[in-house]
mmCIF file of C-alpha atoms in Angstrom:
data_model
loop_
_atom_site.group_PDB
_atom_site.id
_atom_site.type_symbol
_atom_site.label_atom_id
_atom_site.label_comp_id
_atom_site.label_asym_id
_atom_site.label_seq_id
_atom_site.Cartn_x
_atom_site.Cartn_y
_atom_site.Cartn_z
ATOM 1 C CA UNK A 101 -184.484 135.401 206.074
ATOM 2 C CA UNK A 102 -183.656 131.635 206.700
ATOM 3 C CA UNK A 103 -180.827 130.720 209.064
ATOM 4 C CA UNK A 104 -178.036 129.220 206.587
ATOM 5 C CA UNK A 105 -176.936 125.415 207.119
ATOM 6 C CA UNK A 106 -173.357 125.438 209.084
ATOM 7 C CA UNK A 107 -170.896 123.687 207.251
ATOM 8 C CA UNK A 108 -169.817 120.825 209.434
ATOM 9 C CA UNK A 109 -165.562 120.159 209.515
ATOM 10 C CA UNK A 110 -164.673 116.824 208.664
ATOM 11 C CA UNK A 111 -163.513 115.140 211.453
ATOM 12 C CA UNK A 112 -159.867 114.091 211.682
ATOM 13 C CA UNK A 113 -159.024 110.692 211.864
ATOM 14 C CA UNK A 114 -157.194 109.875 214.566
ATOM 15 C CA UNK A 115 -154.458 106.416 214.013
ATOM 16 C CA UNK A 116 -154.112 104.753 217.822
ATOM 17 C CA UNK A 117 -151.179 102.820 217.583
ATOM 18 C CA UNK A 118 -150.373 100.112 220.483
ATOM 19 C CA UNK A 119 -146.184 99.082 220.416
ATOM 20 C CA UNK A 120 -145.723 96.123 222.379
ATOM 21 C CA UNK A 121 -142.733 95.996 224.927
ATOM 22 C CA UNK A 122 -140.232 93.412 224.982
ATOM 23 C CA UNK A 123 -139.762 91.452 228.053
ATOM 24 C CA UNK A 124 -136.084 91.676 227.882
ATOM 25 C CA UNK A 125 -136.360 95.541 228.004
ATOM 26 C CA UNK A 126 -138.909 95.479 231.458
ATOM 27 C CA UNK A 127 -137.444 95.089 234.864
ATOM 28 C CA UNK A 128 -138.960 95.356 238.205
ATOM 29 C CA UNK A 129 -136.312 97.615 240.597
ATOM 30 C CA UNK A 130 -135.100 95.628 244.028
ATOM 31 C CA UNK A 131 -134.903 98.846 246.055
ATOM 32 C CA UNK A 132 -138.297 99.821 245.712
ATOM 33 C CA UNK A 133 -140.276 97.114 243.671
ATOM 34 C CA UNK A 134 -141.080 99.918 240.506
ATOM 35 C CA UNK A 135 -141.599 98.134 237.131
ATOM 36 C CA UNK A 136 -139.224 100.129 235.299
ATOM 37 C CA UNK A 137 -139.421 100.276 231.364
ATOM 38 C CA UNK A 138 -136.078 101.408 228.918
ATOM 39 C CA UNK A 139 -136.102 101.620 225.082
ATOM 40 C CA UNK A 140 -133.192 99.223 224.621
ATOM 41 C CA UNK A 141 -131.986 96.601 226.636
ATOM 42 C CA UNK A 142 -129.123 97.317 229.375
ATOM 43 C CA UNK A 143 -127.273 94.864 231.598
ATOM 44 C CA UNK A 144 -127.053 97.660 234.287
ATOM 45 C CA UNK A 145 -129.570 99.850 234.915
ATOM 46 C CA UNK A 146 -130.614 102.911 237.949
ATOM 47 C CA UNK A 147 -133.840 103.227 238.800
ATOM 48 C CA UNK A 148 -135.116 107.228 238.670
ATOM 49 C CA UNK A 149 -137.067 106.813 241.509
ATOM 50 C CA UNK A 150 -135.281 105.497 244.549
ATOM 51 C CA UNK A 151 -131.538 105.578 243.064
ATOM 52 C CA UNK A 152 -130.679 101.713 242.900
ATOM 53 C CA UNK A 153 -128.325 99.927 240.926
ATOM 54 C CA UNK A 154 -129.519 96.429 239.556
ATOM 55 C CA UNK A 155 -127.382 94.504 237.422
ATOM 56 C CA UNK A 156 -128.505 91.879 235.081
ATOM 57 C CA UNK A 157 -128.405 88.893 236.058
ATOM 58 C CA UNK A 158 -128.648 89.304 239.850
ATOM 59 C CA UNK A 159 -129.484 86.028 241.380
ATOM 60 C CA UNK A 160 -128.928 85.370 245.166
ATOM 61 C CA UNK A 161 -125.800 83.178 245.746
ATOM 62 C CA UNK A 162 -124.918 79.823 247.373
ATOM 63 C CA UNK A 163 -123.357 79.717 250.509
ATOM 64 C CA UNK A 164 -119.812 78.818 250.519
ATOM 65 C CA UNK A 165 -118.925 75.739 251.269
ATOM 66 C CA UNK A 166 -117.618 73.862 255.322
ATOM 67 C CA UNK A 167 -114.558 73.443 254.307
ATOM 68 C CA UNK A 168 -113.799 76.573 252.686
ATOM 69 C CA UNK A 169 -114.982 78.633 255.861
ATOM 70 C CA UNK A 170 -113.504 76.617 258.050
ATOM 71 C CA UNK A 171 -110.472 77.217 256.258
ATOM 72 C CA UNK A 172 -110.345 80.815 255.932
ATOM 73 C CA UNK A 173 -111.692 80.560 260.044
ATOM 74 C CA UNK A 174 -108.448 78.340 260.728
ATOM 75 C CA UNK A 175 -105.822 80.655 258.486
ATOM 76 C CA UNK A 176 -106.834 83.714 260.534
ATOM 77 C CA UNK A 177 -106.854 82.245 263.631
ATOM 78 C CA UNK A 178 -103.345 80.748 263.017
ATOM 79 C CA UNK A 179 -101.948 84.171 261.642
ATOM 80 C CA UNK A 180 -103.430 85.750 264.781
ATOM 81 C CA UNK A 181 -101.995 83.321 267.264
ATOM 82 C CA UNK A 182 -98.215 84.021 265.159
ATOM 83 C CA UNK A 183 -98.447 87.825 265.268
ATOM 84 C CA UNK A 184 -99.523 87.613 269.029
ATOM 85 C CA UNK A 185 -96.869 85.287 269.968
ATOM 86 C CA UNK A 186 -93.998 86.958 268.449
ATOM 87 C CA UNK A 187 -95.048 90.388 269.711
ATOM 88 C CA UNK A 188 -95.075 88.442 273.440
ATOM 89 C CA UNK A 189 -91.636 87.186 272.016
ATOM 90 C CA UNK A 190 -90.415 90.811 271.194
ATOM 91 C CA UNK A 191 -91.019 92.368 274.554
ATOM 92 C CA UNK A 192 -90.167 89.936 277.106
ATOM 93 C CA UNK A 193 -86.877 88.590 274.944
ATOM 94 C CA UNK A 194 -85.950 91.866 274.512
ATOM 95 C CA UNK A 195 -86.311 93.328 278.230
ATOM 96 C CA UNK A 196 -84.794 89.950 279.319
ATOM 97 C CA UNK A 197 -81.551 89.968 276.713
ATOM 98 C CA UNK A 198 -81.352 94.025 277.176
ATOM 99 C CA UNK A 199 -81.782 94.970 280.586
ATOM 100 C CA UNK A 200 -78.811 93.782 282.058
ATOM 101 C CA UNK A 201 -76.705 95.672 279.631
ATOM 102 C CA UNK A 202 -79.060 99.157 280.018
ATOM 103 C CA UNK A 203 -78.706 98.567 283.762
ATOM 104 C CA UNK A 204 -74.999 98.577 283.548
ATOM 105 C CA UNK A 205 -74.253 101.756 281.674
ATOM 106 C CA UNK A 206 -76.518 103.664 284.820
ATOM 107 C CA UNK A 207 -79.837 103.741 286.758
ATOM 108 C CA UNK A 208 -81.618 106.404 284.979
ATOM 109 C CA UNK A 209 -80.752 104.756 281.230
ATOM 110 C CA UNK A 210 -82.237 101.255 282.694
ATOM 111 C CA UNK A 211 -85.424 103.057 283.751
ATOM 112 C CA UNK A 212 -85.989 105.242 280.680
ATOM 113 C CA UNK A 213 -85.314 101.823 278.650
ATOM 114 C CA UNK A 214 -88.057 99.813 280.701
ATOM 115 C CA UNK A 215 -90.554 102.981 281.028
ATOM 116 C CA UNK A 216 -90.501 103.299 276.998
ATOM 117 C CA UNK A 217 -90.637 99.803 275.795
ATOM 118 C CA UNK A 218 -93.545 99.509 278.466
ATOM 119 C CA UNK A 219 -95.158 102.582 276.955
ATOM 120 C CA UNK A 220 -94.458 101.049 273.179
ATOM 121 C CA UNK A 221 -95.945 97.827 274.186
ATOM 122 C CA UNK A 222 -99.353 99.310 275.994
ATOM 123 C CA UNK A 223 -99.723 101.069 272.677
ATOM 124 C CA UNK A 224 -99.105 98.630 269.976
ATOM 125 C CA UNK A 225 -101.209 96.164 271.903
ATOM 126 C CA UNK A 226 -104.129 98.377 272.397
ATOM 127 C CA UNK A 227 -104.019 99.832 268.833
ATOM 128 C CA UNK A 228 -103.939 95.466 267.405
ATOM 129 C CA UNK A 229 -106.777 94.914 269.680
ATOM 130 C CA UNK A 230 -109.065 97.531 268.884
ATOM 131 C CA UNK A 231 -108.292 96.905 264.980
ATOM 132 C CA UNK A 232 -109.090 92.929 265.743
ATOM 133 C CA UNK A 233 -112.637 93.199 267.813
ATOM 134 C CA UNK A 234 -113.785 96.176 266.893
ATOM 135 C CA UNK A 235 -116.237 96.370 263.644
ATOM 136 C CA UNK A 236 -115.075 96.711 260.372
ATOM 137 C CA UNK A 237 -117.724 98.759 259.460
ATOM 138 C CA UNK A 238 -121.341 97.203 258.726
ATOM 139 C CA UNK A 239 -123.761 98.677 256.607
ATOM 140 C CA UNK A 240 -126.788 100.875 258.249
ATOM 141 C CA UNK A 241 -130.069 99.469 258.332
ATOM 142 C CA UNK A 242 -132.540 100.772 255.890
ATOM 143 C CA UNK A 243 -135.667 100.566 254.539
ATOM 144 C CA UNK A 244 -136.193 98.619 250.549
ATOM 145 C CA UNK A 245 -137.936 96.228 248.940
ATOM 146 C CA UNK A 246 -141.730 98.190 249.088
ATOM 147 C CA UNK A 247 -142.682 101.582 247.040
ATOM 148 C CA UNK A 248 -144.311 103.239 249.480
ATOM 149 C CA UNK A 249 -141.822 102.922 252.518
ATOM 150 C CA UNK A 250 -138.697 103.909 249.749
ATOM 151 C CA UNK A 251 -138.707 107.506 249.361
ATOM 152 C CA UNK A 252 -137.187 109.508 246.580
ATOM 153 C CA UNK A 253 -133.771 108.684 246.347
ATOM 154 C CA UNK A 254 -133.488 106.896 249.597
ATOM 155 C CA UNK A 255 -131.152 103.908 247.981
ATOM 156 C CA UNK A 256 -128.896 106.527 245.446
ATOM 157 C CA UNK A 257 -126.100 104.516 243.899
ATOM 158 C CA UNK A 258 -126.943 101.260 246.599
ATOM 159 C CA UNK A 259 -126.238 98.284 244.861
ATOM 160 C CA UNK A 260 -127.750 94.256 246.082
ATOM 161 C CA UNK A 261 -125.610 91.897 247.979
ATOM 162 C CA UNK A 262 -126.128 88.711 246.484
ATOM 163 C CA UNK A 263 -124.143 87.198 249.824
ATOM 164 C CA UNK A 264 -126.205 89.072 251.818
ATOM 165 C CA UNK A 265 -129.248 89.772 249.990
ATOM 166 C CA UNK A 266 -129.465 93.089 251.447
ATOM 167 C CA UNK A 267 -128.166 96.745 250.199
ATOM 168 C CA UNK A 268 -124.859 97.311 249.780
ATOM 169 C CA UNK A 269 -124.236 101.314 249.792
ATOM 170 C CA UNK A 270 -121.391 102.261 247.689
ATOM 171 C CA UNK A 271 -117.421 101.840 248.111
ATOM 172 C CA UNK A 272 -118.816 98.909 250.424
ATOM 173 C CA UNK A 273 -117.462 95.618 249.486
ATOM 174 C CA UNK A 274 -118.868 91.721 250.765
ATOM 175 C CA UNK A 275 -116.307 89.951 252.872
ATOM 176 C CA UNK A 276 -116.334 85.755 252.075
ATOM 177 C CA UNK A 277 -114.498 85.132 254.893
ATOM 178 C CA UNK A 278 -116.641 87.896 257.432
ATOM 179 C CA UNK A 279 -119.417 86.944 255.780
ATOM 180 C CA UNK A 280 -121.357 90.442 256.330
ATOM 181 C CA UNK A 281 -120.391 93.512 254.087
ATOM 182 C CA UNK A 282 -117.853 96.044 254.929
ATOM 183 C CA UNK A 283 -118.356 100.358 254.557
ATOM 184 C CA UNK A 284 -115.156 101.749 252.968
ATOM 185 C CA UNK A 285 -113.569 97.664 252.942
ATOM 186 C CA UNK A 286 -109.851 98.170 252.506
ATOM 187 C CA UNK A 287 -108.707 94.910 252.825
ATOM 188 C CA UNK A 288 -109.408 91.768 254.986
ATOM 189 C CA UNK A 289 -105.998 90.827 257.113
ATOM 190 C CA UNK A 290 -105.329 87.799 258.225
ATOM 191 C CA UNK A 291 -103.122 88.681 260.922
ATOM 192 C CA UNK A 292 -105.840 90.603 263.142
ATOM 193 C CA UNK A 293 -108.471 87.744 261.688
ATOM 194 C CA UNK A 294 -111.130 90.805 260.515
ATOM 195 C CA UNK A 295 -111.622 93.221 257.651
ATOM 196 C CA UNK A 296 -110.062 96.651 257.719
ATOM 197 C CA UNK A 297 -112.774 99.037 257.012
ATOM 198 C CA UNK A 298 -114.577 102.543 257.749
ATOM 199 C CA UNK A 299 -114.965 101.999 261.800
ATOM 200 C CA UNK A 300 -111.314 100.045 262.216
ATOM 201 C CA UNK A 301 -109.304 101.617 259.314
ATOM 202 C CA UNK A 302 -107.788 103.994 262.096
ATOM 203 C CA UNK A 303 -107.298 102.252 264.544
ATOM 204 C CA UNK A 304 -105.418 99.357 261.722
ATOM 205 C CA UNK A 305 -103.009 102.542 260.728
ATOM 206 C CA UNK A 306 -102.074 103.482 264.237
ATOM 207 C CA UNK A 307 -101.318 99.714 265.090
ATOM 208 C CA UNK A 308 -98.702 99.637 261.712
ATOM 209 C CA UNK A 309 -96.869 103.409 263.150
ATOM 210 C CA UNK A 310 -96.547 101.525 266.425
ATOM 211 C CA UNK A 311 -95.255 98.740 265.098
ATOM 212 C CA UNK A 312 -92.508 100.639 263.015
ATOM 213 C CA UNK A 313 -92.083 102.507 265.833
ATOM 214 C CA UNK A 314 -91.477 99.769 268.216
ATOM 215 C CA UNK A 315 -89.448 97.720 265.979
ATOM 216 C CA UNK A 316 -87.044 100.542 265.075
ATOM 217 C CA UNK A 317 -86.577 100.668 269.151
ATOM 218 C CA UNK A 318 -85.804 97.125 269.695
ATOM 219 C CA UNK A 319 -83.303 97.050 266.900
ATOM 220 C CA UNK A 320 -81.351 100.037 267.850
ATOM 221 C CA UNK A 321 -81.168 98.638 271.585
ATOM 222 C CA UNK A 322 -80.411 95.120 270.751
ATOM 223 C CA UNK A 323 -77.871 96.040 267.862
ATOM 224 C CA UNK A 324 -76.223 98.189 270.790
ATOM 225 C CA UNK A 325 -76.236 95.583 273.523
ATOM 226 C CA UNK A 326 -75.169 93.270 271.371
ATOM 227 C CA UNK A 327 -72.013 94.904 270.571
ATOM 228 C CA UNK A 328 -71.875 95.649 274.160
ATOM 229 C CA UNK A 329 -71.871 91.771 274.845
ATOM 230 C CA UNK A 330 -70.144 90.389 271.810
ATOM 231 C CA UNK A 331 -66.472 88.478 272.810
ATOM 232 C CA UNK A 332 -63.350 90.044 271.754
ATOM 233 C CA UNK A 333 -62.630 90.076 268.085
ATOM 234 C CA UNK A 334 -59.197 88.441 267.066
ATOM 235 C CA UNK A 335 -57.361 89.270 263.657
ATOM 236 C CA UNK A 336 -54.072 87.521 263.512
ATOM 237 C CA UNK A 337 -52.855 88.827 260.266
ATOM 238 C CA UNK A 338 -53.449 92.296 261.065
ATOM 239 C CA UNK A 339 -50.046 93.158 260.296
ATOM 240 C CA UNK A 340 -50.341 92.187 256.656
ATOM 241 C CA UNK A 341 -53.383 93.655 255.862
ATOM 242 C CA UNK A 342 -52.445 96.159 253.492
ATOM 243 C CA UNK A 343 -50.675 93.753 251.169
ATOM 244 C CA UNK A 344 -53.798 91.755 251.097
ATOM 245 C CA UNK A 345 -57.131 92.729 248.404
ATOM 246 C CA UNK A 346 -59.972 93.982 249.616
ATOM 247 C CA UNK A 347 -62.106 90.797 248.820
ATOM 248 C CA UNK A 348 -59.132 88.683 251.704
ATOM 249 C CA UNK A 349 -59.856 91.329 254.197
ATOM 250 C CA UNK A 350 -63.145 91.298 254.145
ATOM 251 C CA UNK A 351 -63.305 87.332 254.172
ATOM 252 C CA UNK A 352 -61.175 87.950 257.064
ATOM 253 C CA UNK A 353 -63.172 89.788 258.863
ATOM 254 C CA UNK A 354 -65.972 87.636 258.365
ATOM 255 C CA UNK A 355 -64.575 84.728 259.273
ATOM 256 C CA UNK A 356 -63.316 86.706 262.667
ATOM 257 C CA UNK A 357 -66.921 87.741 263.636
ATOM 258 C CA UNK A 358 -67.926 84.457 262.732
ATOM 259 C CA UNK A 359 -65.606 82.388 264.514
ATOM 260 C CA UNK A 360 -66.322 84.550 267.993
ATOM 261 C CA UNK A 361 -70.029 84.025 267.494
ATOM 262 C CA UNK A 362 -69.545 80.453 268.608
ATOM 263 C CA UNK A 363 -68.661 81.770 271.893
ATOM 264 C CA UNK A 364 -72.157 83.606 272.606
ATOM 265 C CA UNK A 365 -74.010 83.333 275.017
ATOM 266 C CA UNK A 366 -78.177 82.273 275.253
ATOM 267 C CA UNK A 367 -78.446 86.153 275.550
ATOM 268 C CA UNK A 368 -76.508 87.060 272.816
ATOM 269 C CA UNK A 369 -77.991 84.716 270.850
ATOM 270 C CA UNK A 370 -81.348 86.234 271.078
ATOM 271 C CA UNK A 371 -80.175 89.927 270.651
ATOM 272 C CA UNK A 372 -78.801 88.554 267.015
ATOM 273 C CA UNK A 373 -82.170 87.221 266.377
ATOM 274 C CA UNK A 374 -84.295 89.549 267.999
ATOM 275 C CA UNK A 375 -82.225 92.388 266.031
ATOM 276 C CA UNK A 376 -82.789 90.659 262.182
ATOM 277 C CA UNK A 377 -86.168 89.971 263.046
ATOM 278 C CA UNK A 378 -86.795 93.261 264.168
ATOM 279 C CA UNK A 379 -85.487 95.046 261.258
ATOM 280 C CA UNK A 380 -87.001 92.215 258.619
ATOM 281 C CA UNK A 381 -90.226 93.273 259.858
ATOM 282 C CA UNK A 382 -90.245 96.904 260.665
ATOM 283 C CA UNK A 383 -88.936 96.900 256.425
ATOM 284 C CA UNK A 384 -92.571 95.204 255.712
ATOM 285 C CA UNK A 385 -94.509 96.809 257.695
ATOM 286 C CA UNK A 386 -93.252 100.258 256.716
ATOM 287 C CA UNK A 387 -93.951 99.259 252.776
ATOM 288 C CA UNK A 388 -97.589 98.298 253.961
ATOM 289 C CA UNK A 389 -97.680 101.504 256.085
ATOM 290 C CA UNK A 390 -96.103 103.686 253.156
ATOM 291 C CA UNK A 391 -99.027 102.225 250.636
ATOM 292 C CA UNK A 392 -101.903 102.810 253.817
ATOM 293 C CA UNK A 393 -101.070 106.324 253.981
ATOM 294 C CA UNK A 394 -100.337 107.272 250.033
ATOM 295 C CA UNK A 395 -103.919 105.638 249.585
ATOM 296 C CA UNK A 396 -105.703 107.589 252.074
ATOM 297 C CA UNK A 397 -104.031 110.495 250.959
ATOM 298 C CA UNK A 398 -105.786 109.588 247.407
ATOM 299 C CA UNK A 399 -108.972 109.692 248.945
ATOM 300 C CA UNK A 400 -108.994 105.490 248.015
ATOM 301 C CA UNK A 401 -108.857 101.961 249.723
ATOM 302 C CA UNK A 402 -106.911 99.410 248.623
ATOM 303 C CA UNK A 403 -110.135 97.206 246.537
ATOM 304 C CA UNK A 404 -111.405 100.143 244.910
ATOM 305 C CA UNK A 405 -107.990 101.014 243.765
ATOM 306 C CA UNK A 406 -107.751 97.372 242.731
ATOM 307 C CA UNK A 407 -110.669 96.958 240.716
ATOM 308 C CA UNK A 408 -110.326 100.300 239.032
ATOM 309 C CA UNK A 409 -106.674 102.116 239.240
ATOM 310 C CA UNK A 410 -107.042 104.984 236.313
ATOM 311 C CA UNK A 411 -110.527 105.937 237.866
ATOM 312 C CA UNK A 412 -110.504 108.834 240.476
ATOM 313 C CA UNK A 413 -112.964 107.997 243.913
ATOM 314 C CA UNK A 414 -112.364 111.857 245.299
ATOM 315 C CA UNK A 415 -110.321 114.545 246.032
ATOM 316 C CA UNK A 416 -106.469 113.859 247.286
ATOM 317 C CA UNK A 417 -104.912 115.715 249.417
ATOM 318 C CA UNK A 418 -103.881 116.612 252.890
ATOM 319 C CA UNK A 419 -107.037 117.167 254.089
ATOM 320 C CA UNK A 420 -107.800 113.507 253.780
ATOM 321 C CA UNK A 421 -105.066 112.911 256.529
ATOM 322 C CA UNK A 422 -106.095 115.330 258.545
ATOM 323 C CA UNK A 423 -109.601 114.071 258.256
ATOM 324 C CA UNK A 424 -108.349 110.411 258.890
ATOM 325 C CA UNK A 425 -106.437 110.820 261.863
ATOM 326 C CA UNK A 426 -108.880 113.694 263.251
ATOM 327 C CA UNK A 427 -106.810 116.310 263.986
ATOM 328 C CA UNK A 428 -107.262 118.845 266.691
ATOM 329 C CA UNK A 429 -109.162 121.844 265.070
ATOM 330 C CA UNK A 430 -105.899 124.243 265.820
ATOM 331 C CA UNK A 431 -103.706 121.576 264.043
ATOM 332 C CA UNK A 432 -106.049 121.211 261.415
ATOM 333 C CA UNK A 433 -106.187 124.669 260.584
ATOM 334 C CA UNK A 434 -102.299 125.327 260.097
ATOM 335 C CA UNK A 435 -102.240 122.244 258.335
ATOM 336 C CA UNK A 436 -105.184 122.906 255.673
ATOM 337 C CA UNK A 437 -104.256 126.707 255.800
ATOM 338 C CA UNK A 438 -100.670 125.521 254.827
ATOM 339 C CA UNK A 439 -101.505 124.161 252.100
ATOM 340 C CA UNK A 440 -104.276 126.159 250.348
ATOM 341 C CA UNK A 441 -101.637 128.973 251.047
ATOM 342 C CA UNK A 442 -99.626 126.601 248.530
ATOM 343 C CA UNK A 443 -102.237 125.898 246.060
ATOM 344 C CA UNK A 444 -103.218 129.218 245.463
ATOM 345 C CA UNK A 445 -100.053 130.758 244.827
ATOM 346 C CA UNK A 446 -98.984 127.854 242.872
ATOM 347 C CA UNK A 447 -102.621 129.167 240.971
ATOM 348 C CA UNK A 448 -102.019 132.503 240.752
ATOM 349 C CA UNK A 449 -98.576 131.629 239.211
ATOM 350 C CA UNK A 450 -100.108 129.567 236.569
ATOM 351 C CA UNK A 451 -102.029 132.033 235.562
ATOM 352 C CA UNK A 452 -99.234 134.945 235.248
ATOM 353 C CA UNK A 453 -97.740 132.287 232.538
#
């Protein structure tokens, strides 16, 4: 018997189609030099290899200008030189105007007076100085820019400096008037002529408490020697006070403590001032201090909550203070125990409702 011809199966016809990309929808990534490729243009992209963030549009920068850094350069070194001289102002006017009087009540008050405001001033100038020359905070050095020395995800959520031209990892923020990039930037101030950031953001808070501190002290003890020192008040129509209003007495009084003022001293003089500037300050500085702490608390710095307010940069709670301030392990433990004790029985009541 003959071998039967196979039928052969008609061979399918295959279409090869070739879609041409836009050039508005190819980028090449900074971190790690990938060509990346999307279906639809994006002003912001992330590349899915090493993590970076490339915006559209990201050119490198001019300089700024002479004049503009040399006046930034000359406003912090002018608020510097104020703070530092009215600090120096503080403690020597006030141990000069208030020791006398301490000394006269007894020995022991004049030495506890001298021994604390010593104390206060060691601390609040140590604390100043170690938030003024000590970094802010600048960014670790790491490898970009090459595919093959960028691992996977070594640049996750790092955006480009286009000060800089270099990384910028994330809540870090460029300073114009540092010039360098800042981890964790809070703010720059002026008055310590550097940036407040991850390394000096401590060290900042701690110079603000001694500052409250230190101004509450010098405006209790120059308030009190003050009154100590003040001349005799004189009231010559005493005697018909209580026909008089309310508004005539207390003109009268006024004009009574103003009229003896005349007769103050150079001592006096600067206890008065020394006490209004004392408490004029230690108000700001407690608002600044109040907004420092209810920040960290958030988990947040001050830009970040600027730029986006309703958006949520971690978890609040004690624990962030704790962490801050680096709290001995024992202290730490009452303190978190404390309050997950609260949480969960604030929990468990929820859920019995």
């Amino acid at each position: 018997m003959g071998e039967q011809p196979q039928q052969q199966e008609p061979l399918l016809e295959v279409e090869q189609c070739l879609t041409s990309i836009p050039e508005d929808h190819e980028a090449t990534c900074w971190g790690c030099g990938l060509r990346l490729v999307f279906s639809s243009y994006s002003p912001v992209y992330k590349c899915g290899w090493c993590g970076a963030v490339t915006q559209g549009n990201q050119t490198s920068r001019k300089p700024d200008s002479v004049c503009f850094s040399h006046w930034r350069r000359f406003r912090d070194g002018f608020f510097v030189i104020v703070l530092v001289l009215f600090m120096l102002f503080v403690i020597c006017g006030g141990v000069w105007a208030v020791y006398p009087v301490v000394f006269s009540i007894s020995i022991f008050c004049g030495i506890f007076h001298c021994t604390v405001t010593a104390l206060l001033s060691i601390f609040t100038i140590a604390s100043y100085c170690l938030a003024s020359f000590k970094s802010a905070g600048a960014p670790p050095g790491i490898r970009w820019g090459s595919y093959p020395m960028v691992g996977k995800n070594d640049l996750e959520n790092y955006t480009f400096c286009t000060y800089c031209s270099k990384p910028k990892p994330p809540r870090a923020h460029h300073c114009r008037s540092c010039k360098t990039c800042v981890v964790d930037m809070d703010h720059h101030c002026p008055f310590i002529g550097n940036c407040v950031g991850a390394s000096n953001h401590q060290a900042f808070v701690v110079f603000l408490m001694s500052v409250v501190t230190s101004c509450s002290y010098a405006a209790i003890m120059t308030i009190y020697a003050s009154y100590r020192i003040w001349p005799p008040l004189e009231f010559p129509n005493v005697s018909s006070y209580g026909q008089m209003g309310s508004k005539k007495v207390l003109m009268e009084i006024i004009t009574s403590v103003a009229s003896s003022a005349f007769f103050l001293s150079a001592r006096g003089i600067i206890l008065v001032y020394l006490a209004f500037a004392s408490l004029s300050v230690n108000a700001g500085i407690a608002v600044l201090l109040c907004q420092q702490l209810s920040l960290i608390y958030e988990g947040n710095t001050y830009l970040s909550h600027i730029s986006s307010p309703t958006d949520i940069h971690g978890e609040r709670g004690l624990r962030n203070l704790v962490r801050f301030f680096g709290c001995p392990y024992p202290l730490s433990r009452l303190l978190l125990g404390y309050t997950n004790t609260g949480k969960s029985q604030n929990n468990s009541g929820s859920k019995l409702l």
